[in-house]
Amino acid sequence: MILPEVRDPRMITIRRGGSLTDADHRLLALWAADCAEHVLPYFESACPEDERPRSAIAAARAWAAGEMPMMEARALGGHAMGAARSLRGLARFAAYAAGQAACVGHVAEHDLGAAAYAIKAARGRSGNDLAAGRAERDWQREQLPTDVRELVLDDQARRDAICWFVFSA
């Protein structure tokens, strides 16, 4: 579970009573797609014929560009998560990262789902390579667009516990 019980209004779009602008929402989706794509090779090496996670990442970008309806991107995210279900370890986490990225258009807070699953994938098969996880986290933070950097870092601190403490480990 990567979504909080109490939603931060900064992560809710203006149209739904929060303060997140459409431009910043798109930036979150693009950042989540970058996070997922960074670990996608872990999935593709295990399942080279399965395009569902790659399609989900493309859907996140297409939604952010206004080229795909949110519901279509979200559905492709669900397909990527379906690709993960029968797997274990880093390939599974990489597919989940892609699925979460495609769902950012639906709920902006899925951005941290993409990032957290990517960190779990980077930690390796055992999930215990904390140095590799920190390197992935640091890489992700370097990719953060300036306009949403503070928001994401605050959100990582706020939701670290429900994201398996990957942002502080």
PDB file of N, CA and C in Angstrom, residues 72-154:
ATOM      1  N   GLU A  72      -7.302   5.294 -20.055  1.00  0.00           N
ATOM      2  CA  GLU A  72      -6.530   4.377 -20.904  1.00  0.00           C
ATOM      3  C   GLU A  72      -5.138   4.142 -20.313  1.00  0.00           C
ATOM      4  N   ALA A  73      -4.496   5.218 -19.849  1.00  0.00           N
ATOM      5  CA  ALA A  73      -3.178   5.076 -19.218  1.00  0.00           C
ATOM      6  C   ALA A  73      -3.288   4.215 -17.960  1.00  0.00           C
ATOM      7  N   ARG A  74      -4.306   4.464 -17.180  1.00  0.00           N
ATOM      8  CA  ARG A  74      -4.501   3.694 -15.954  1.00  0.00           C
ATOM      9  C   ARG A  74      -4.713   2.210 -16.262  1.00  0.00           C
ATOM     10  N   ALA A  75      -5.470   1.919 -17.295  1.00  0.00           N
ATOM     11  CA  ALA A  75      -5.693   0.523 -17.678  1.00  0.00           C
ATOM     12  C   ALA A  75      -4.377  -0.149 -18.081  1.00  0.00           C
ATOM     13  N   LEU A  76      -3.545   0.566 -18.815  1.00  0.00           N
ATOM     14  CA  LEU A  76      -2.249   0.008 -19.195  1.00  0.00           C
ATOM     15  C   LEU A  76      -1.360  -0.188 -17.964  1.00  0.00           C
ATOM     16  N   GLY A  77      -1.517   0.675 -16.973  1.00  0.00           N
ATOM     17  CA  GLY A  77      -0.814   0.474 -15.711  1.00  0.00           C
ATOM     18  C   GLY A  77      -1.255  -0.819 -15.037  1.00  0.00           C
ATOM     19  N   GLY A  78      -2.535  -1.072 -15.067  1.00  0.00           N
ATOM     20  CA  GLY A  78      -3.048  -2.323 -14.503  1.00  0.00           C
ATOM     21  C   GLY A  78      -2.505  -3.545 -15.215  1.00  0.00           C
ATOM     22  N   HIS A  79      -2.352  -3.452 -16.527  1.00  0.00           N
ATOM     23  CA  HIS A  79      -1.776  -4.570 -17.290  1.00  0.00           C
ATOM     24  C   HIS A  79      -0.319  -4.803 -16.889  1.00  0.00           C
ATOM     25  N   ALA A  80       0.436  -3.717 -16.672  1.00  0.00           N
ATOM     26  CA  ALA A  80       1.826  -3.871 -16.232  1.00  0.00           C
ATOM     27  C   ALA A  80       1.889  -4.546 -14.865  1.00  0.00           C
ATOM     28  N   MET A  81       0.978  -4.157 -13.972  1.00  0.00           N
ATOM     29  CA  MET A  81       0.961  -4.788 -12.658  1.00  0.00           C
ATOM     30  C   MET A  81       0.550  -6.255 -12.772  1.00  0.00           C
ATOM     31  N   GLY A  82      -0.291  -6.553 -13.754  1.00  0.00           N
ATOM     32  CA  GLY A  82      -0.629  -7.947 -14.018  1.00  0.00           C
ATOM     33  C   GLY A  82       0.587  -8.747 -14.458  1.00  0.00           C
ATOM     34  N   ALA A  83       1.467  -8.122 -15.217  1.00  0.00           N
ATOM     35  CA  ALA A  83       2.701  -8.793 -15.648  1.00  0.00           C
ATOM     36  C   ALA A  83       3.589  -9.118 -14.457  1.00  0.00           C
ATOM     37  N   ALA A  84       3.475  -8.343 -13.398  1.00  0.00           N
ATOM     38  CA  ALA A  84       4.316  -8.534 -12.215  1.00  0.00           C
ATOM     39  C   ALA A  84       3.855  -9.692 -11.339  1.00  0.00           C
ATOM     40  N   ARG A  85       2.591  -9.993 -11.347  1.00  0.00           N
ATOM     41  CA  ARG A  85       2.012 -10.872 -10.329  1.00  0.00           C
ATOM     42  C   ARG A  85       2.649 -12.250 -10.243  1.00  0.00           C
ATOM     43  N   SER A  86       3.024 -12.837 -11.354  1.00  0.00           N
ATOM     44  CA  SER A  86       3.576 -14.195 -11.315  1.00  0.00           C
ATOM     45  C   SER A  86       5.080 -14.208 -11.069  1.00  0.00           C
ATOM     46  N   LEU A  87       5.685 -13.046 -10.981  1.00  0.00           N
ATOM     47  CA  LEU A  87       7.134 -12.939 -10.831  1.00  0.00           C
ATOM     48  C   LEU A  87       7.535 -12.739  -9.378  1.00  0.00           C
ATOM     49  N   ARG A  88       8.821 -12.802  -9.130  1.00  0.00           N
ATOM     50  CA  ARG A  88       9.384 -12.515  -7.819  1.00  0.00           C
ATOM     51  C   ARG A  88      10.588 -11.602  -8.010  1.00  0.00           C
ATOM     52  N   GLY A  89      10.948 -10.898  -6.952  1.00  0.00           N
ATOM     53  CA  GLY A  89      12.183 -10.123  -6.950  1.00  0.00           C
ATOM     54  C   GLY A  89      12.181  -8.923  -7.855  1.00  0.00           C
ATOM     55  N   LEU A  90      13.378  -8.594  -8.360  1.00  0.00           N
ATOM     56  CA  LEU A  90      13.562  -7.344  -9.071  1.00  0.00           C
ATOM     57  C   LEU A  90      12.711  -7.217 -10.322  1.00  0.00           C
ATOM     58  N   ALA A  91      12.468  -8.289 -11.057  1.00  0.00           N
ATOM     59  CA  ALA A  91      11.624  -8.201 -12.261  1.00  0.00           C
ATOM     60  C   ALA A  91      10.200  -7.801 -11.863  1.00  0.00           C
ATOM     61  N   ARG A  92       9.714  -8.377 -10.794  1.00  0.00           N
ATOM     62  CA  ARG A  92       8.376  -8.046 -10.303  1.00  0.00           C
ATOM     63  C   ARG A  92       8.286  -6.571  -9.904  1.00  0.00           C
ATOM     64  N   PHE A  93       9.275  -6.107  -9.136  1.00  0.00           N
ATOM     65  CA  PHE A  93       9.259  -4.721  -8.688  1.00  0.00           C
ATOM     66  C   PHE A  93       9.370  -3.748  -9.852  1.00  0.00           C
ATOM     67  N   ALA A  94      10.149  -4.099 -10.865  1.00  0.00           N
ATOM     68  CA  ALA A  94      10.280  -3.234 -12.038  1.00  0.00           C
ATOM     69  C   ALA A  94       8.949  -3.115 -12.778  1.00  0.00           C
ATOM     70  N   ALA A  95       8.222  -4.215 -12.897  1.00  0.00           N
ATOM     71  CA  ALA A  95       6.913  -4.167 -13.558  1.00  0.00           C
ATOM     72  C   ALA A  95       5.922  -3.352 -12.731  1.00  0.00           C
ATOM     73  N   TYR A  96       5.963  -3.512 -11.412  1.00  0.00           N
ATOM     74  CA  TYR A  96       5.092  -2.705 -10.558  1.00  0.00           C
ATOM     75  C   TYR A  96       5.429  -1.217 -10.676  1.00  0.00           C
ATOM     76  N   ALA A  97       6.702  -0.892 -10.788  1.00  0.00           N
ATOM     77  CA  ALA A  97       7.096   0.505 -10.962  1.00  0.00           C
ATOM     78  C   ALA A  97       6.455   1.082 -12.221  1.00  0.00           C
ATOM     79  N   ALA A  98       6.480   0.328 -13.295  1.00  0.00           N
ATOM     80  CA  ALA A  98       5.876   0.785 -14.553  1.00  0.00           C
ATOM     81  C   ALA A  98       4.372   0.964 -14.394  1.00  0.00           C
ATOM     82  N   GLY A  99       3.728   0.016 -13.729  1.00  0.00           N
ATOM     83  CA  GLY A  99       2.290   0.125 -13.519  1.00  0.00           C
ATOM     84  C   GLY A  99       1.918   1.338 -12.690  1.00  0.00           C
ATOM     85  N   GLN A 100       2.681   1.588 -11.642  1.00  0.00           N
ATOM     86  CA  GLN A 100       2.425   2.761 -10.810  1.00  0.00           C
ATOM     87  C   GLN A 100       2.610   4.051 -11.607  1.00  0.00           C
ATOM     88  N   ALA A 101       3.639   4.106 -12.453  1.00  0.00           N
ATOM     89  CA  ALA A 101       3.881   5.308 -13.263  1.00  0.00           C
ATOM     90  C   ALA A 101       2.685   5.616 -14.155  1.00  0.00           C
ATOM     91  N   ALA A 102       2.107   4.596 -14.753  1.00  0.00           N
ATOM     92  CA  ALA A 102       0.966   4.809 -15.646  1.00  0.00           C
ATOM     93  C   ALA A 102      -0.278   5.275 -14.902  1.00  0.00           C
ATOM     94  N   CYS A 103      -0.322   5.067 -13.596  1.00  0.00           N
ATOM     95  CA  CYS A 103      -1.490   5.448 -12.797  1.00  0.00           C
ATOM     96  C   CYS A 103      -1.375   6.838 -12.177  1.00  0.00           C
ATOM     97  N   VAL A 104      -0.274   7.535 -12.385  1.00  0.00           N
ATOM     98  CA  VAL A 104      -0.096   8.869 -11.807  1.00  0.00           C
ATOM     99  C   VAL A 104      -1.162   9.834 -12.310  1.00  0.00           C
ATOM    100  N   GLY A 105      -1.575   9.707 -13.556  1.00  0.00           N
ATOM    101  CA  GLY A 105      -2.625  10.580 -14.074  1.00  0.00           C
ATOM    102  C   GLY A 105      -3.922  10.434 -13.291  1.00  0.00           C
ATOM    103  N   HIS A 106      -4.179   9.245 -12.789  1.00  0.00           N
ATOM    104  CA  HIS A 106      -5.386   8.986 -12.004  1.00  0.00           C
ATOM    105  C   HIS A 106      -5.241   9.538 -10.590  1.00  0.00           C
ATOM    106  N   VAL A 107      -4.141   9.206  -9.920  1.00  0.00           N
ATOM    107  CA  VAL A 107      -3.857   9.677  -8.569  1.00  0.00           C
ATOM    108  C   VAL A 107      -2.377  10.049  -8.541  1.00  0.00           C
ATOM    109  N   ALA A 108      -2.105  11.312  -8.347  1.00  0.00           N
ATOM    110  CA  ALA A 108      -0.723  11.805  -8.417  1.00  0.00           C
ATOM    111  C   ALA A 108       0.200  11.073  -7.457  1.00  0.00           C
ATOM    112  N   GLU A 109      -0.324  10.629  -6.337  1.00  0.00           N
ATOM    113  CA  GLU A 109       0.501   9.974  -5.321  1.00  0.00           C
ATOM    114  C   GLU A 109       1.097   8.649  -5.774  1.00  0.00           C
ATOM    115  N   HIS A 110       0.684   8.134  -6.913  1.00  0.00           N
ATOM    116  CA  HIS A 110       1.315   6.934  -7.450  1.00  0.00           C
ATOM    117  C   HIS A 110       2.747   7.205  -7.892  1.00  0.00           C
ATOM    118  N   ASP A 111       3.134   8.480  -7.971  1.00  0.00           N
ATOM    119  CA  ASP A 111       4.519   8.790  -8.344  1.00  0.00           C
ATOM    120  C   ASP A 111       5.499   8.117  -7.393  1.00  0.00           C
ATOM    121  N   LEU A 112       5.199   8.158  -6.086  1.00  0.00           N
ATOM    122  CA  LEU A 112       6.096   7.517  -5.135  1.00  0.00           C
ATOM    123  C   LEU A 112       6.025   6.005  -5.224  1.00  0.00           C
ATOM    124  N   GLY A 113       4.915   5.469  -5.679  1.00  0.00           N
ATOM    125  CA  GLY A 113       4.847   4.026  -5.917  1.00  0.00           C
ATOM    126  C   GLY A 113       5.848   3.616  -6.978  1.00  0.00           C
ATOM    127  N   ALA A 114       5.897   4.373  -8.066  1.00  0.00           N
ATOM    128  CA  ALA A 114       6.867   4.073  -9.131  1.00  0.00           C
ATOM    129  C   ALA A 114       8.288   4.173  -8.593  1.00  0.00           C
ATOM    130  N   ALA A 115       8.563   5.234  -7.854  1.00  0.00           N
ATOM    131  CA  ALA A 115       9.909   5.433  -7.314  1.00  0.00           C
ATOM    132  C   ALA A 115      10.274   4.345  -6.307  1.00  0.00           C
ATOM    133  N   ALA A 116       9.362   4.030  -5.397  1.00  0.00           N
ATOM    134  CA  ALA A 116       9.647   3.043  -4.354  1.00  0.00           C
ATOM    135  C   ALA A 116       9.873   1.653  -4.952  1.00  0.00           C
ATOM    136  N   TYR A 117       9.023   1.244  -5.879  1.00  0.00           N
ATOM    137  CA  TYR A 117       9.219  -0.060  -6.511  1.00  0.00           C
ATOM    138  C   TYR A 117      10.519  -0.091  -7.312  1.00  0.00           C
ATOM    139  N   ALA A 118      10.887   1.012  -7.936  1.00  0.00           N
ATOM    140  CA  ALA A 118      12.157   1.054  -8.659  1.00  0.00           C
ATOM    141  C   ALA A 118      13.330   0.877  -7.698  1.00  0.00           C
ATOM    142  N   ILE A 119      13.246   1.485  -6.534  1.00  0.00           N
ATOM    143  CA  ILE A 119      14.300   1.313  -5.535  1.00  0.00           C
ATOM    144  C   ILE A 119      14.353  -0.141  -5.073  1.00  0.00           C
ATOM    145  N   LYS A 120      13.198  -0.741  -4.844  1.00  0.00           N
ATOM    146  CA  LYS A 120      13.176  -2.148  -4.448  1.00  0.00           C
ATOM    147  C   LYS A 120      13.797  -3.024  -5.542  1.00  0.00           C
ATOM    148  N   ALA A 121      13.531  -2.703  -6.800  1.00  0.00           N
ATOM    149  CA  ALA A 121      14.143  -3.460  -7.893  1.00  0.00           C
ATOM    150  C   ALA A 121      15.658  -3.284  -7.881  1.00  0.00           C
ATOM    151  N   ALA A 122      16.110  -2.066  -7.688  1.00  0.00           N
ATOM    152  CA  ALA A 122      17.549  -1.791  -7.690  1.00  0.00           C
ATOM    153  C   ALA A 122      18.270  -2.489  -6.539  1.00  0.00           C
ATOM    154  N   ARG A 123      17.566  -2.754  -5.468  1.00  0.00           N
ATOM    155  CA  ARG A 123      18.190  -3.440  -4.332  1.00  0.00           C
ATOM    156  C   ARG A 123      18.576  -4.873  -4.671  1.00  0.00           C
ATOM    157  N   GLY A 124      18.047  -5.395  -5.758  1.00  0.00           N
ATOM    158  CA  GLY A 124      18.463  -6.718  -6.218  1.00  0.00           C
ATOM    159  C   GLY A 124      17.539  -7.829  -5.794  1.00  0.00           C
ATOM    160  N   ARG A 125      17.931  -9.006  -6.181  1.00  0.00           N
ATOM    161  CA  ARG A 125      17.097 -10.195  -5.946  1.00  0.00           C
ATOM    162  C   ARG A 125      16.781 -10.401  -4.471  1.00  0.00           C
ATOM    163  N   SER A 126      17.728 -10.174  -3.610  1.00  0.00           N
ATOM    164  CA  SER A 126      17.490 -10.390  -2.186  1.00  0.00           C
ATOM    165  C   SER A 126      16.739  -9.236  -1.549  1.00  0.00           C
ATOM    166  N   GLY A 127      16.739  -8.077  -2.225  1.00  0.00           N
ATOM    167  CA  GLY A 127      16.084  -6.899  -1.670  1.00  0.00           C
ATOM    168  C   GLY A 127      16.856  -6.267  -0.543  1.00  0.00           C
ATOM    169  N   ASN A 128      18.083  -6.730  -0.327  1.00  0.00           N
ATOM    170  CA  ASN A 128      18.859  -6.269   0.815  1.00  0.00           C
ATOM    171  C   ASN A 128      20.051  -5.397   0.455  1.00  0.00           C
ATOM    172  N   ASP A 129      20.272  -5.121  -0.812  1.00  0.00           N
ATOM    173  CA  ASP A 129      21.417  -4.293  -1.194  1.00  0.00           C
ATOM    174  C   ASP A 129      21.038  -2.828  -0.990  1.00  0.00           C
ATOM    175  N   LEU A 130      21.178  -2.379   0.256  1.00  0.00           N
ATOM    176  CA  LEU A 130      20.757  -1.021   0.601  1.00  0.00           C
ATOM    177  C   LEU A 130      21.578   0.031  -0.126  1.00  0.00           C
ATOM    178  N   ALA A 131      22.842  -0.239  -0.392  1.00  0.00           N
ATOM    179  CA  ALA A 131      23.681   0.725  -1.112  1.00  0.00           C
ATOM    180  C   ALA A 131      23.151   0.923  -2.529  1.00  0.00           C
ATOM    181  N   ALA A 132      22.747  -0.151  -3.171  1.00  0.00           N
ATOM    182  CA  ALA A 132      22.175  -0.034  -4.518  1.00  0.00           C
ATOM    183  C   ALA A 132      20.851   0.721  -4.466  1.00  0.00           C
ATOM    184  N   GLY A 133      20.081   0.489  -3.414  1.00  0.00           N
ATOM    185  CA  GLY A 133      18.824   1.222  -3.247  1.00  0.00           C
ATOM    186  C   GLY A 133      19.057   2.703  -3.044  1.00  0.00           C
ATOM    187  N   ARG A 134      20.054   3.041  -2.243  1.00  0.00           N
ATOM    188  CA  ARG A 134      20.377   4.459  -2.028  1.00  0.00           C
ATOM    189  C   ARG A 134      20.865   5.109  -3.317  1.00  0.00           C
ATOM    190  N   ALA A 135      21.648   4.372  -4.094  1.00  0.00           N
ATOM    191  CA  ALA A 135      22.131   4.912  -5.373  1.00  0.00           C
ATOM    192  C   ALA A 135      20.953   5.183  -6.306  1.00  0.00           C
ATOM    193  N   GLU A 136      19.988   4.285  -6.335  1.00  0.00           N
ATOM    194  CA  GLU A 136      18.793   4.490  -7.163  1.00  0.00           C
ATOM    195  C   GLU A 136      17.994   5.688  -6.664  1.00  0.00           C
ATOM    196  N   ARG A 137      17.793   5.770  -5.357  1.00  0.00           N
ATOM    197  CA  ARG A 137      17.075   6.900  -4.767  1.00  0.00           C
ATOM    198  C   ARG A 137      17.764   8.218  -5.110  1.00  0.00           C
ATOM    199  N   ASP A 138      19.067   8.247  -4.994  1.00  0.00           N
ATOM    200  CA  ASP A 138      19.808   9.470  -5.299  1.00  0.00           C
ATOM    201  C   ASP A 138      19.706   9.822  -6.779  1.00  0.00           C
ATOM    202  N   TRP A 139      19.775   8.808  -7.647  1.00  0.00           N
ATOM    203  CA  TRP A 139      19.599   9.047  -9.081  1.00  0.00           C
ATOM    204  C   TRP A 139      18.211   9.642  -9.337  1.00  0.00           C
ATOM    205  N   GLN A 140      17.201   9.061  -8.735  1.00  0.00           N
ATOM    206  CA  GLN A 140      15.828   9.567  -8.900  1.00  0.00           C
ATOM    207  C   GLN A 140      15.736  11.026  -8.472  1.00  0.00           C
ATOM    208  N   ARG A 141      16.326  11.349  -7.351  1.00  0.00           N
ATOM    209  CA  ARG A 141      16.255  12.718  -6.849  1.00  0.00           C
ATOM    210  C   ARG A 141      16.963  13.691  -7.789  1.00  0.00           C
ATOM    211  N   GLU A 142      18.016  13.236  -8.441  1.00  0.00           N
ATOM    212  CA  GLU A 142      18.695  14.091  -9.426  1.00  0.00           C
ATOM    213  C   GLU A 142      17.798  14.372 -10.637  1.00  0.00           C
ATOM    214  N   GLN A 143      16.860  13.497 -10.919  1.00  0.00           N
ATOM    215  CA  GLN A 143      15.969  13.646 -12.067  1.00  0.00           C
ATOM    216  C   GLN A 143      14.759  14.523 -11.762  1.00  0.00           C
ATOM    217  N   LEU A 144      14.539  14.822 -10.497  1.00  0.00           N
ATOM    218  CA  LEU A 144      13.345  15.583 -10.109  1.00  0.00           C
ATOM    219  C   LEU A 144      13.330  16.971 -10.759  1.00  0.00           C
ATOM    220  N   PRO A 145      12.235  17.302 -11.424  1.00  0.00           N
ATOM    221  CA  PRO A 145      12.108  18.661 -11.953  1.00  0.00           C
ATOM    222  C   PRO A 145      12.059  19.672 -10.802  1.00  0.00           C
ATOM    223  N   THR A 146      12.678  20.790 -10.987  1.00  0.00           N
ATOM    224  CA  THR A 146      12.759  21.828  -9.950  1.00  0.00           C
ATOM    225  C   THR A 146      11.384  22.208  -9.417  1.00  0.00           C
ATOM    226  N   ASP A 147      10.399  22.294 -10.285  1.00  0.00           N
ATOM    227  CA  ASP A 147       9.070  22.754  -9.872  1.00  0.00           C
ATOM    228  C   ASP A 147       8.375  21.826  -8.881  1.00  0.00           C
ATOM    229  N   VAL A 148       8.741  20.548  -8.865  1.00  0.00           N
ATOM    230  CA  VAL A 148       8.087  19.605  -7.949  1.00  0.00           C
ATOM    231  C   VAL A 148       9.061  18.982  -6.956  1.00  0.00           C
ATOM    232  N   ARG A 149      10.300  19.398  -6.989  1.00  0.00           N
ATOM    233  CA  ARG A 149      11.332  18.791  -6.137  1.00  0.00           C
ATOM    234  C   ARG A 149      10.961  18.841  -4.653  1.00  0.00           C
ATOM    235  N   GLU A 150      10.659  20.007  -4.134  1.00  0.00           N
ATOM    236  CA  GLU A 150      10.344  20.131  -2.713  1.00  0.00           C
ATOM    237  C   GLU A 150       9.098  19.317  -2.353  1.00  0.00           C
ATOM    238  N   LEU A 151       8.100  19.352  -3.202  1.00  0.00           N
ATOM    239  CA  LEU A 151       6.874  18.585  -2.976  1.00  0.00           C
ATOM    240  C   LEU A 151       7.183  17.097  -2.856  1.00  0.00           C
ATOM    241  N   VAL A 152       7.958  16.568  -3.786  1.00  0.00           N
ATOM    242  CA  VAL A 152       8.268  15.139  -3.771  1.00  0.00           C
ATOM    243  C   VAL A 152       9.127  14.777  -2.559  1.00  0.00           C
ATOM    244  N   LEU A 153      10.126  15.572  -2.261  1.00  0.00           N
ATOM    245  CA  LEU A 153      10.967  15.266  -1.102  1.00  0.00           C
ATOM    246  C   LEU A 153      10.166  15.304   0.199  1.00  0.00           C
ATOM    247  N   ASP A 154       9.260  16.272   0.326  1.00  0.00           N
ATOM    248  CA  ASP A 154       8.369  16.311   1.497  1.00  0.00           C
ATOM    249  C   ASP A 154       7.492  15.066   1.545  1.00  0.00           C
TER     250      ASP A 154
END
